[in-house]
CSV table of C-alpha atoms in Angstrom, one decimal:
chain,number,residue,atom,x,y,z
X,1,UNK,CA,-55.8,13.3,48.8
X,2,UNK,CA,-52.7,15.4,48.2
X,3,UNK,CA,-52.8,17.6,44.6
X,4,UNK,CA,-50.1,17.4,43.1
X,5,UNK,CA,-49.3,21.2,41.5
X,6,UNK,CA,-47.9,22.0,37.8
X,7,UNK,CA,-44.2,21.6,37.1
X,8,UNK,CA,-42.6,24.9,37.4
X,9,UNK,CA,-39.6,25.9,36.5
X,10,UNK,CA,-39.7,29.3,38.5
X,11,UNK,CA,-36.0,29.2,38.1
X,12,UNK,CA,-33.0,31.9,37.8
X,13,UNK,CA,-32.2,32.6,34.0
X,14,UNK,CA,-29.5,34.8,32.5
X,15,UNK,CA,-28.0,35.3,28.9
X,16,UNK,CA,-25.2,38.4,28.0
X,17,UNK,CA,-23.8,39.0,25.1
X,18,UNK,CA,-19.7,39.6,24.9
X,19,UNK,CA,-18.1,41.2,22.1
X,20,UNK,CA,-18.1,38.1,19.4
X,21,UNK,CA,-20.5,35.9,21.4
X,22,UNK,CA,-23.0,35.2,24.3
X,23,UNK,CA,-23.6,33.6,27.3
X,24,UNK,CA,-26.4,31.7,28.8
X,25,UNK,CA,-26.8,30.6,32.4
X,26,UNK,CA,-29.6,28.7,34.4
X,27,UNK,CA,-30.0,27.0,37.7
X,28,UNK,CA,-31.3,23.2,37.9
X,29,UNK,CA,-34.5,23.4,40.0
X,30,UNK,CA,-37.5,22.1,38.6
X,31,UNK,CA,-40.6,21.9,41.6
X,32,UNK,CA,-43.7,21.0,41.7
X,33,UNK,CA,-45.5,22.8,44.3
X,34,UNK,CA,-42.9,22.6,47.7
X,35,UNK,CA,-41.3,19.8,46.3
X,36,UNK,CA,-37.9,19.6,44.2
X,37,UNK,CA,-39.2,17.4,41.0
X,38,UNK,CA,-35.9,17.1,39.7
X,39,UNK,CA,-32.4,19.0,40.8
X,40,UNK,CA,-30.6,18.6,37.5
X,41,UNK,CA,-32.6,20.2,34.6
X,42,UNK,CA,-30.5,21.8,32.2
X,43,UNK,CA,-33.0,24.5,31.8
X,44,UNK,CA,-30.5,26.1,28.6
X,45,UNK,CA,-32.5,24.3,25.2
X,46,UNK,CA,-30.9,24.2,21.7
X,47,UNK,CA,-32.8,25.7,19.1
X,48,UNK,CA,-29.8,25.5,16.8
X,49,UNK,CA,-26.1,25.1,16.4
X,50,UNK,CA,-25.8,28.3,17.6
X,51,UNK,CA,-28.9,29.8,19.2
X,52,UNK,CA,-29.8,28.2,22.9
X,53,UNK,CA,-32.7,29.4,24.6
X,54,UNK,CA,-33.8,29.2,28.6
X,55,UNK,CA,-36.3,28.4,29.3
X,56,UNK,CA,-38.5,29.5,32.9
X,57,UNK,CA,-42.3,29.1,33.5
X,58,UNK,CA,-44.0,26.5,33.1
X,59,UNK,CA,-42.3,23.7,32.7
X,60,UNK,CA,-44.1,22.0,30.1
X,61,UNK,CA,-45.3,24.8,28.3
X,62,UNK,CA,-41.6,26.1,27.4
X,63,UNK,CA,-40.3,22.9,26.1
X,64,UNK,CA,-42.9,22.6,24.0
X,65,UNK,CA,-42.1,25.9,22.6
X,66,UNK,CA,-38.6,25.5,22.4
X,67,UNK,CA,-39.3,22.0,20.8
X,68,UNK,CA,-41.4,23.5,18.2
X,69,UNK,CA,-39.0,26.1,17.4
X,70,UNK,CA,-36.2,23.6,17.1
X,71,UNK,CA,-38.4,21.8,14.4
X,72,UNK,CA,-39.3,25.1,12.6
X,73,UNK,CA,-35.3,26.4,12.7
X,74,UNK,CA,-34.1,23.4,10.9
X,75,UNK,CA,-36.9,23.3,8.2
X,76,UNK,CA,-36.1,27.3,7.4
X,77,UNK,CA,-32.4,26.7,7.6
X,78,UNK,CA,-32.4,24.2,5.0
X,79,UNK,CA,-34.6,26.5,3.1
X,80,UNK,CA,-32.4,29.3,3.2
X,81,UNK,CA,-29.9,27.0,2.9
X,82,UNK,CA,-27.4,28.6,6.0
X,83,UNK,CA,-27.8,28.8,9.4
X,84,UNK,CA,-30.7,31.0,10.7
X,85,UNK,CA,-30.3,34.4,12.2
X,86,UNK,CA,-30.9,35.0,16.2
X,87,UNK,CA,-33.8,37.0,15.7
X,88,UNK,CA,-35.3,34.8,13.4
X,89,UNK,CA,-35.3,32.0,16.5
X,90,UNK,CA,-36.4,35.1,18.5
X,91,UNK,CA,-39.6,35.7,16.3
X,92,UNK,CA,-40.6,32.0,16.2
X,93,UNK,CA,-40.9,32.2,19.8
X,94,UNK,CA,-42.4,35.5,20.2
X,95,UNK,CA,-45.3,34.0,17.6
X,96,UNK,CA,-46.1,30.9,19.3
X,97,UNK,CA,-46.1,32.9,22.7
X,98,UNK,CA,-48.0,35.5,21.4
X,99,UNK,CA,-50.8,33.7,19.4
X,100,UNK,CA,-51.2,31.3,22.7
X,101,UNK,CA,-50.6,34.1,25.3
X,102,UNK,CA,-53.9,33.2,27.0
X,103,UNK,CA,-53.3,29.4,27.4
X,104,UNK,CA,-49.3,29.8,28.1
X,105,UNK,CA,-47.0,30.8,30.9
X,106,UNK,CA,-43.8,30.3,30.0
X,107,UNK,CA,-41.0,32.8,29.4
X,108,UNK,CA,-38.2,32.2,27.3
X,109,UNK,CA,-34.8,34.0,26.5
X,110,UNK,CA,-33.0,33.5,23.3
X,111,UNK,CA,-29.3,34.0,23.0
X,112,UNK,CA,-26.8,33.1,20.3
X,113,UNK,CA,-24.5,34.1,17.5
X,114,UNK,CA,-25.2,34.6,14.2
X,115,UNK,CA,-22.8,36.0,11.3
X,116,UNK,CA,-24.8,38.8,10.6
X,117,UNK,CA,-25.3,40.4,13.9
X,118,UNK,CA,-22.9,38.7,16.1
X,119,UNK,CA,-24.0,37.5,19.8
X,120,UNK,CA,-27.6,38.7,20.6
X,121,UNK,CA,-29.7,38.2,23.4
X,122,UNK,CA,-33.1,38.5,22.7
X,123,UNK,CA,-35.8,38.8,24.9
X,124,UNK,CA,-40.1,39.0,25.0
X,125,UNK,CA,-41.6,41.2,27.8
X,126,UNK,CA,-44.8,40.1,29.0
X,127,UNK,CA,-47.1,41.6,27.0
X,128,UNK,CA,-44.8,40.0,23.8
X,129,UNK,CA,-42.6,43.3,22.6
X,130,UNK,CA,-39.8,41.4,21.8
X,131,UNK,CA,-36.3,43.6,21.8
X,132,UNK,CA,-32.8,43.0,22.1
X,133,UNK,CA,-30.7,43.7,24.9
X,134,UNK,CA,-26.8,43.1,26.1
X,135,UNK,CA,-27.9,40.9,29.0
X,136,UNK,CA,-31.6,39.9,30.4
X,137,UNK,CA,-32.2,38.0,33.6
X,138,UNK,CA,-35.6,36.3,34.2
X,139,UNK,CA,-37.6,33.7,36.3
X,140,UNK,CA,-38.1,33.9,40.0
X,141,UNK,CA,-34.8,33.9,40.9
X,142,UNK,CA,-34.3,37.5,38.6
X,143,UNK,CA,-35.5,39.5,41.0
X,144,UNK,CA,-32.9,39.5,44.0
X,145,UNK,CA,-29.9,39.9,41.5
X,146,UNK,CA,-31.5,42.8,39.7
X,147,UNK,CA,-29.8,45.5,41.8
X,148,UNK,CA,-26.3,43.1,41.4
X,149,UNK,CA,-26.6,42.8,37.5
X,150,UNK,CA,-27.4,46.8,37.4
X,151,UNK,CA,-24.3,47.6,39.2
X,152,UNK,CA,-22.1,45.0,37.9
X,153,UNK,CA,-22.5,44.7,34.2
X,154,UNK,CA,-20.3,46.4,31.4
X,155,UNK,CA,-20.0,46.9,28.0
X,156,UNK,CA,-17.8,45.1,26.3
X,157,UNK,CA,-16.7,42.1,28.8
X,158,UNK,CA,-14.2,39.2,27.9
X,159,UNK,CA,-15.7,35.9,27.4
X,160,UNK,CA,-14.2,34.7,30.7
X,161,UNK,CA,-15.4,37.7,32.4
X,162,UNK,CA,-18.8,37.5,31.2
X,163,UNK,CA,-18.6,33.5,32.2
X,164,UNK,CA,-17.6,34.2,35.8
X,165,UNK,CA,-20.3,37.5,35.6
X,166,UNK,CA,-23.0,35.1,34.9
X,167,UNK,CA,-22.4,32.5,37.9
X,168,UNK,CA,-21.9,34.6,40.2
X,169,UNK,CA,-25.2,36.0,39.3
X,170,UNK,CA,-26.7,32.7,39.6
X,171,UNK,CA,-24.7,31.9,42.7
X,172,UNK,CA,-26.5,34.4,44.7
X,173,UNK,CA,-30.0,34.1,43.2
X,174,UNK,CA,-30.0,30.6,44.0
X,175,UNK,CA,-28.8,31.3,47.5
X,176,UNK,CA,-32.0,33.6,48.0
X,177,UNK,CA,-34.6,32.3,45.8
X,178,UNK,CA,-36.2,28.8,47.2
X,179,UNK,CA,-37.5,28.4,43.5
X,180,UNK,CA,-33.8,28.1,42.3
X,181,UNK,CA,-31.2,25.9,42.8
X,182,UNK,CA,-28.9,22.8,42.2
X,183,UNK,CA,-26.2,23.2,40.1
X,184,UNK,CA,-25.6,26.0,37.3
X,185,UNK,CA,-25.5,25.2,33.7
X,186,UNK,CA,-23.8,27.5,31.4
X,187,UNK,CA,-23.8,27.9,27.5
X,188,UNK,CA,-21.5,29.7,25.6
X,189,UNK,CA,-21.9,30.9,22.2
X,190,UNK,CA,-19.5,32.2,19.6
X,191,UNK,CA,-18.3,31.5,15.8
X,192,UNK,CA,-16.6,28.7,16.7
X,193,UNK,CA,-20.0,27.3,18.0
X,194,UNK,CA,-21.7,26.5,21.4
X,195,UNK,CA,-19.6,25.1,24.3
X,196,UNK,CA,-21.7,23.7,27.4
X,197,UNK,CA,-20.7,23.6,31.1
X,198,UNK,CA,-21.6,22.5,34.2
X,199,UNK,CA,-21.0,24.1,37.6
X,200,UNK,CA,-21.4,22.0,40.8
X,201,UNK,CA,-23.5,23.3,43.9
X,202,UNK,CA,-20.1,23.3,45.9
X,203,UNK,CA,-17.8,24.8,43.3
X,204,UNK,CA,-20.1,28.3,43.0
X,205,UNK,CA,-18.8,30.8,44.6
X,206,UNK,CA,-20.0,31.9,48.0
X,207,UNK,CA,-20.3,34.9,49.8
X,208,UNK,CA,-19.7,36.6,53.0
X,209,UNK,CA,-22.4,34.7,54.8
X,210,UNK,CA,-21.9,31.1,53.8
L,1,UNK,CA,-56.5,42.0,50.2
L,2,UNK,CA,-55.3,45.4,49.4
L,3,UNK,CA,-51.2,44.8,48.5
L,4,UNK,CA,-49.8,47.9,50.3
L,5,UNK,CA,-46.5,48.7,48.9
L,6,UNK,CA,-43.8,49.3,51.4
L,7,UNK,CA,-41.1,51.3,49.9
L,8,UNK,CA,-37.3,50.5,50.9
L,9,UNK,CA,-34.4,50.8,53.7
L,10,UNK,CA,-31.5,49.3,55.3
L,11,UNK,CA,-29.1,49.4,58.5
L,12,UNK,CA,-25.8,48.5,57.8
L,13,UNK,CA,-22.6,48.4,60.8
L,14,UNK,CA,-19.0,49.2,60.2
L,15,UNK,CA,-15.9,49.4,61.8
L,16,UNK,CA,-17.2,51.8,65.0
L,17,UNK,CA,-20.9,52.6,63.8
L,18,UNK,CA,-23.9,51.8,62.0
L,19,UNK,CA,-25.5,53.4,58.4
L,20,UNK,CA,-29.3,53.6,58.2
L,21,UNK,CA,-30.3,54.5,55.5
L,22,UNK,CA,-34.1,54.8,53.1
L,23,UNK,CA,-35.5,56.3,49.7
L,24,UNK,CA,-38.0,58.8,50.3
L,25,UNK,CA,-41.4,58.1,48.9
L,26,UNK,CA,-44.8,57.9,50.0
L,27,UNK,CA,-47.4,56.4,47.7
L,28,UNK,CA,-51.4,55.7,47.7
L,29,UNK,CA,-52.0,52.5,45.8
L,30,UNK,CA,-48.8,52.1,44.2
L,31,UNK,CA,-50.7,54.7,42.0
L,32,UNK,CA,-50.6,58.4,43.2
L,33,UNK,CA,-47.1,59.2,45.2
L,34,UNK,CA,-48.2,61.3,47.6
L,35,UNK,CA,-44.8,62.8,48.6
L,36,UNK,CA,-41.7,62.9,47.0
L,37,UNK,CA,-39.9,63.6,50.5
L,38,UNK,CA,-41.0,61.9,53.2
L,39,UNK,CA,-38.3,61.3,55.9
L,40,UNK,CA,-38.6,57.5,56.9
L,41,UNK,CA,-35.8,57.6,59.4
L,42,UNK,CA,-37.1,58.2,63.2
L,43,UNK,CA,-34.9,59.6,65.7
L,44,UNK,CA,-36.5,56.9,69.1
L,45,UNK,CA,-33.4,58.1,71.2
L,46,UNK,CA,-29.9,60.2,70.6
L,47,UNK,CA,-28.4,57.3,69.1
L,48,UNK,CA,-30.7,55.0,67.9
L,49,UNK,CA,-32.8,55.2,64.9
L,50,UNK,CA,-36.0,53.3,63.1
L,51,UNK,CA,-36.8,53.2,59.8
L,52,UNK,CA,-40.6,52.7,58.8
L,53,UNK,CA,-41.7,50.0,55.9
L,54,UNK,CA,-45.0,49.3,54.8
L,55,UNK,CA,-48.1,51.1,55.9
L,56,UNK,CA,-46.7,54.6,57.4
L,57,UNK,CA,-49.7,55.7,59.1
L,58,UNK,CA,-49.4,52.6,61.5
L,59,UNK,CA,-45.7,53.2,61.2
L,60,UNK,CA,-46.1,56.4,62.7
L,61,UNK,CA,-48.3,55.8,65.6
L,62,UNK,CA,-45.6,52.7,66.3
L,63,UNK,CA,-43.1,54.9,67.0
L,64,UNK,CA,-44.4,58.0,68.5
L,65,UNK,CA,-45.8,54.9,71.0
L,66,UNK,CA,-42.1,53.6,71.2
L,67,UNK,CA,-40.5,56.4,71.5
L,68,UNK,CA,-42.3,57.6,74.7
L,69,UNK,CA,-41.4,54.0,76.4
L,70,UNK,CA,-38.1,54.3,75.6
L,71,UNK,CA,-37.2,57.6,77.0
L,72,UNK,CA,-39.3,56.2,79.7
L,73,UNK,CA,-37.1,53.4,80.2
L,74,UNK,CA,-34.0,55.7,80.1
L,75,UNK,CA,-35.0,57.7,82.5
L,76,UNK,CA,-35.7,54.8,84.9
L,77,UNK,CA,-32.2,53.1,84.3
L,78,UNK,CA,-30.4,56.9,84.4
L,79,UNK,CA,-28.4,55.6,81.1
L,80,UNK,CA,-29.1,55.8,77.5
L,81,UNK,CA,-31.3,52.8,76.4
L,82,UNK,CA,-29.5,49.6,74.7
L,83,UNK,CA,-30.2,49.2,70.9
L,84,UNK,CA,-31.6,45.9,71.7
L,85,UNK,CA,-33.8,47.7,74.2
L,86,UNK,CA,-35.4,50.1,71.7
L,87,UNK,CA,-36.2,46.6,69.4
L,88,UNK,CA,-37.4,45.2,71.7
L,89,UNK,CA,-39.9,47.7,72.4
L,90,UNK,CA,-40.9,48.1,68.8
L,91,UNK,CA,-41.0,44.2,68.7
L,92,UNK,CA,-43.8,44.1,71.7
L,93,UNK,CA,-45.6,46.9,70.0
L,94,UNK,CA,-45.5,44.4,66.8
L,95,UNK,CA,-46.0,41.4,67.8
L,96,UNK,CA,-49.0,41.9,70.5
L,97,UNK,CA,-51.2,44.4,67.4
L,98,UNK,CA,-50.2,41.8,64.6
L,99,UNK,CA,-53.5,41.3,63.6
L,100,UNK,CA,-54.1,45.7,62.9
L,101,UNK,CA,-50.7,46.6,62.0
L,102,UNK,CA,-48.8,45.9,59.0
L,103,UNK,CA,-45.2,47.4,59.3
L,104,UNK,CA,-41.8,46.7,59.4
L,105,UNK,CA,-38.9,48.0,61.4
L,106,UNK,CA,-35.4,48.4,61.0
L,107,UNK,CA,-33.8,49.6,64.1
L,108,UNK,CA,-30.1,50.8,64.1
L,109,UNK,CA,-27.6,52.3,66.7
L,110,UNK,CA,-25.1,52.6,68.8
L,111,UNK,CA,-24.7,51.5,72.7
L,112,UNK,CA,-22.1,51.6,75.4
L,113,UNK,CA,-22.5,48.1,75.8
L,114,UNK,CA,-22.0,46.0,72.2
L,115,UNK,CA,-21.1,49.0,70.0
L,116,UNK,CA,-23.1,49.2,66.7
L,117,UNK,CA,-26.1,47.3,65.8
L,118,UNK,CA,-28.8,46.9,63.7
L,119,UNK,CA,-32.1,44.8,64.5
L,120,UNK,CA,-34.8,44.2,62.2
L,121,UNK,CA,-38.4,43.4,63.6
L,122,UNK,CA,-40.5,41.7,60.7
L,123,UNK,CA,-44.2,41.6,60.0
L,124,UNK,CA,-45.4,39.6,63.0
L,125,UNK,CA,-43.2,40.4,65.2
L,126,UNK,CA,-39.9,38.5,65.5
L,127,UNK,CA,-37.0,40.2,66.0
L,128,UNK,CA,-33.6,39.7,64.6
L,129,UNK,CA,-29.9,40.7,64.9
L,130,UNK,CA,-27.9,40.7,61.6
L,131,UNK,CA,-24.9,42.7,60.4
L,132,UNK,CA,-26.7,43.9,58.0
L,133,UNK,CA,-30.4,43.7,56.7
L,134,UNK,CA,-32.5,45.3,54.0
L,135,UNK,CA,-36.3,45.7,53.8
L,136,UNK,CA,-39.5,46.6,52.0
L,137,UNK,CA,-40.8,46.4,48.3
L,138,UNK,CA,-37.5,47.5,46.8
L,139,UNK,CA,-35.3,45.4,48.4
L,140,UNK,CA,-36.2,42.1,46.5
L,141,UNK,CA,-33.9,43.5,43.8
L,142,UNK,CA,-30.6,44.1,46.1
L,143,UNK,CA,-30.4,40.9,47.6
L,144,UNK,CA,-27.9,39.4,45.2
L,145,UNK,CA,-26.0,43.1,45.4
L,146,UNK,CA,-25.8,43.0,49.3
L,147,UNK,CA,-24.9,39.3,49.7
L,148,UNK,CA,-21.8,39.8,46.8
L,149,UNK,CA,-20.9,43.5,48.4
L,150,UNK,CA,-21.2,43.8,51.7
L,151,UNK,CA,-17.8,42.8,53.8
L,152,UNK,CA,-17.9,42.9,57.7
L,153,UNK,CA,-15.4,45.8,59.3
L,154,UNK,CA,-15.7,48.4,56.2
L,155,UNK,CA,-14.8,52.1,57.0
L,156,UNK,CA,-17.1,54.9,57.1
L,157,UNK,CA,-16.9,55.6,53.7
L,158,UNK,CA,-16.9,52.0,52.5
L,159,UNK,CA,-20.4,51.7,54.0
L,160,UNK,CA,-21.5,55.0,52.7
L,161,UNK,CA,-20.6,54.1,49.3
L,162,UNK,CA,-22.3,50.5,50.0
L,163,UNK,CA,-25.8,52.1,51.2
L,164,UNK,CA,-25.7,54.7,48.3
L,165,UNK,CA,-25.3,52.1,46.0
L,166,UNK,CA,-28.2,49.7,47.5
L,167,UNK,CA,-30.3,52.3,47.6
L,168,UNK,CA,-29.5,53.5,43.6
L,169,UNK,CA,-30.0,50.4,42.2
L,170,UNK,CA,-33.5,49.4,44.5
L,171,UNK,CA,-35.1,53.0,43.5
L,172,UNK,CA,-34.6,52.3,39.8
L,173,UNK,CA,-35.7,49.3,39.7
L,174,UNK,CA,-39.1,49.7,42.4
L,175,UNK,CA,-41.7,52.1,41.0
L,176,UNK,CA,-42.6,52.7,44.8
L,177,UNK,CA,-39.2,53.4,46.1
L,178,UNK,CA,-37.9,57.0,44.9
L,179,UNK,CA,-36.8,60.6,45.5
L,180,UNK,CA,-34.2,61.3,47.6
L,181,UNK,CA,-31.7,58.7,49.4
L,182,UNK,CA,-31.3,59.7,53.0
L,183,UNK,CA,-28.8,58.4,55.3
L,184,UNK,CA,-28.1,58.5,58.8
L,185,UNK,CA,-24.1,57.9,59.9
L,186,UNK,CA,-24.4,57.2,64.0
L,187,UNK,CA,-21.5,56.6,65.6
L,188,UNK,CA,-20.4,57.1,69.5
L,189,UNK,CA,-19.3,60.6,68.7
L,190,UNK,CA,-23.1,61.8,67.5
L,191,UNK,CA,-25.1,61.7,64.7
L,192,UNK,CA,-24.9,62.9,60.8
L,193,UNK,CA,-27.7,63.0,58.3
L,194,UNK,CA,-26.7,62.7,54.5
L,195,UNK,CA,-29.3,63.4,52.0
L,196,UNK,CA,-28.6,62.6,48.5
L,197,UNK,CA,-31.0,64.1,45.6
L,198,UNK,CA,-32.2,62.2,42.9
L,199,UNK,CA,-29.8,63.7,40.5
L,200,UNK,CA,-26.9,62.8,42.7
L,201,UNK,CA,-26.9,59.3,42.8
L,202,UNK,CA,-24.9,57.0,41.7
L,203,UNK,CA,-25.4,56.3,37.8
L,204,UNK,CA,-25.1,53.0,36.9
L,205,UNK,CA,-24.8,51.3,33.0
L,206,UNK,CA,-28.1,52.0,31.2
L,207,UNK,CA,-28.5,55.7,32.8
């Protein structure tokens, strides 16, 4: 009798932060073992208005987190009474992941833009330091693009730039990574609020071998 | 199973030669690097070289094996061997041991009769023509870099820049690749061996 394995979302996942905002990418692959569960995930989650995370792992475990942070980010915005910081979304993640680190394995990047600190991307290592950087990459897909997102990235992008920086990232992860692929989904963040977007498998852009 | 880590290389062709090129570390375990300067790139004939990934001792006795069958074969055909040749002898070495060996080859050069080439022979033994290729434990991280960068006919110093590049980014992000970059431009004309130090490299945004 055939087992069936765990949903996975061994995926590609990328967030940057531009100068007033962020951007998050993801592919659309969700397997379960060799086989493609579903090609379509959006894999970038709202935790608020303006803070998305991505999520990679497993595929239950990380939208239960990000569900449970959703929940908790609403109750302490109304408590505050205005919208809640990045790294306040950051921590609620990096203290469910941490308290459960045993029983979970999922991995999750939080990106947004609060008033306070502008467009942050935020991001847990595995052992749970959790530290902000200008751009993170993760899931299985992170690997092959490493070398590309060294050489590529720099301060200070334009929205658009950072936009076309973060699909062609995804473009070539997914075109090496058997974990990753579909279409791309990509989030971006600024004051004005969060603006989603869907690239199609045949409108990413291709390289010198395809 | 002990996971031996293999380092990194590439072979890259352009517009009248090829570019092989590797880091330059050797390391026990992934642990205790046990030189800082090993020299990866094997001369098997005047214009054709191999570089070694994964376990070098078996690396080594691969091509000091190969290298005597292809000057052997050279001398038999009174020319220089084809690139495809000196694969090919790497790739029965590989394929008939598979169960003792575990390396990797990339084999680069230049011939009379197709110009520049580069072959790579994998794990078990099956042997490959490609453009371009890269290999061992670093190169998971340029994968995205080469597909976006590489562009078929570049100059010499296109493809210099290119392998320099792949190489930077793959040694700071393995912890078994390191050292020096060393490169070897063949070409019809001869051969020319580039080492780059450490402190030489290309810098890239958080350095």
């Amino acid at each position: 009798m055939a087992k069936t394995k765990e949903l996975s979302n061994d995926t590609t996942i990328i967030a940057i932060e531009f100068d007033g905002g962020v951007v998050l990418g993801s592919d659309s692959r969700v397997s379960a073992g060799e086989t493609v569960v579903n090609r379509v995930m959006n894999k970038l989650s709202l935790l608020h208005d303006k803070i998305y995370c991505a999520l990679s792992g497993s595929a239950a475990d990380a939208q239960t987190i990000a569900e449970m942070v959703n929940y908790q980010l609403d109750v302490h915005s109304i408590e505050v009474g205005e919208d809640p910081q990045v790294r306040s979304a950051a921590s609620l993640v990096k203290n469910i992941s941490y308290k459960y680190k045993e029983e979970l394995s999922a991995h999750l990047i939080v990106a947004g833009w609060d008033k306070r600190g502008g467009g942050q991307v935020s991001v847990r290592d595995l052992n749970g330091l959790l530290s902000r950087q200008p751009f993170a990459v993760g899931g299985s897909g992170s690997a092959y693009v490493y070398g590309f997102v060294d050489a590529e990235y720099r301060k200070a992008m334009s929205k658009e730039d950072c936009q076309q920086f973060v699909v062609n990232t995804l473009s070539l992860a997914m075109s090496r990574d058997g974990s990753s692929g579909g279409v791309a989904y990509l989030v971006t963040i600024d004051e004005k609020g969060a603006e989603e977007k869907c690239i199609l498998g045949n409108e990413l852009p291709t390289f010198y071998d395809q | 199973m002990f996971n031996t880590p293999d380092h990194h290389l590439g072979g890259v062709t352009f517009n009248g030669g090829v570019i092989i090129g590797s880091d330059s570390r050797a390391s026990i375990g992934g642990y205790y690097v046990s030189s800082k300067t090993i020299n990866k790139l094997i001369q098997v004939h005047d214009r054709i070289f191999c570089c070694i990934a994964g376990s070098l001792a078996d690396a080594q006795a691969v091509t000091k094996a190969a290298k005597f069958q292809i000057s052997f074969h050279s001398i038999q055909m009174e020319s220089p061997p084809l690139v495809k040749a000196a694969a090919s002898v790497l790739r029965e070495l590989c394929y008939n041991n598979k169960e003792e060996l575990q390396a990797g080859f990339i084999t680069a050069g230049w011939d009379r009769k197709k110009g520049p080439q580069v072959y790579t022979v994998a794990l078990g033994g099956m042997l490959l023509s490609q453009p371009f290729t890269i290999g061992g434990s670093g190169s998971t991280y340029i994968y995205g870099y080469a597909d976006a960068k590489y562009k078929p006919d570049m100059s010499k110093e296109e493809c210099l820049q290119f392998a320099t590049n792949a190489l930077a980014l793959a040694m700071g992000r393995d912890n078994v690749s390191g050292g020096v970059a060393h490169l070897v431009v063949i070409t019809e004309e001869g051969v020319e061996h580039v080492v780059i130090p450490g402190d030489k490299l290309p810098k890239f945004h958080d350095e």
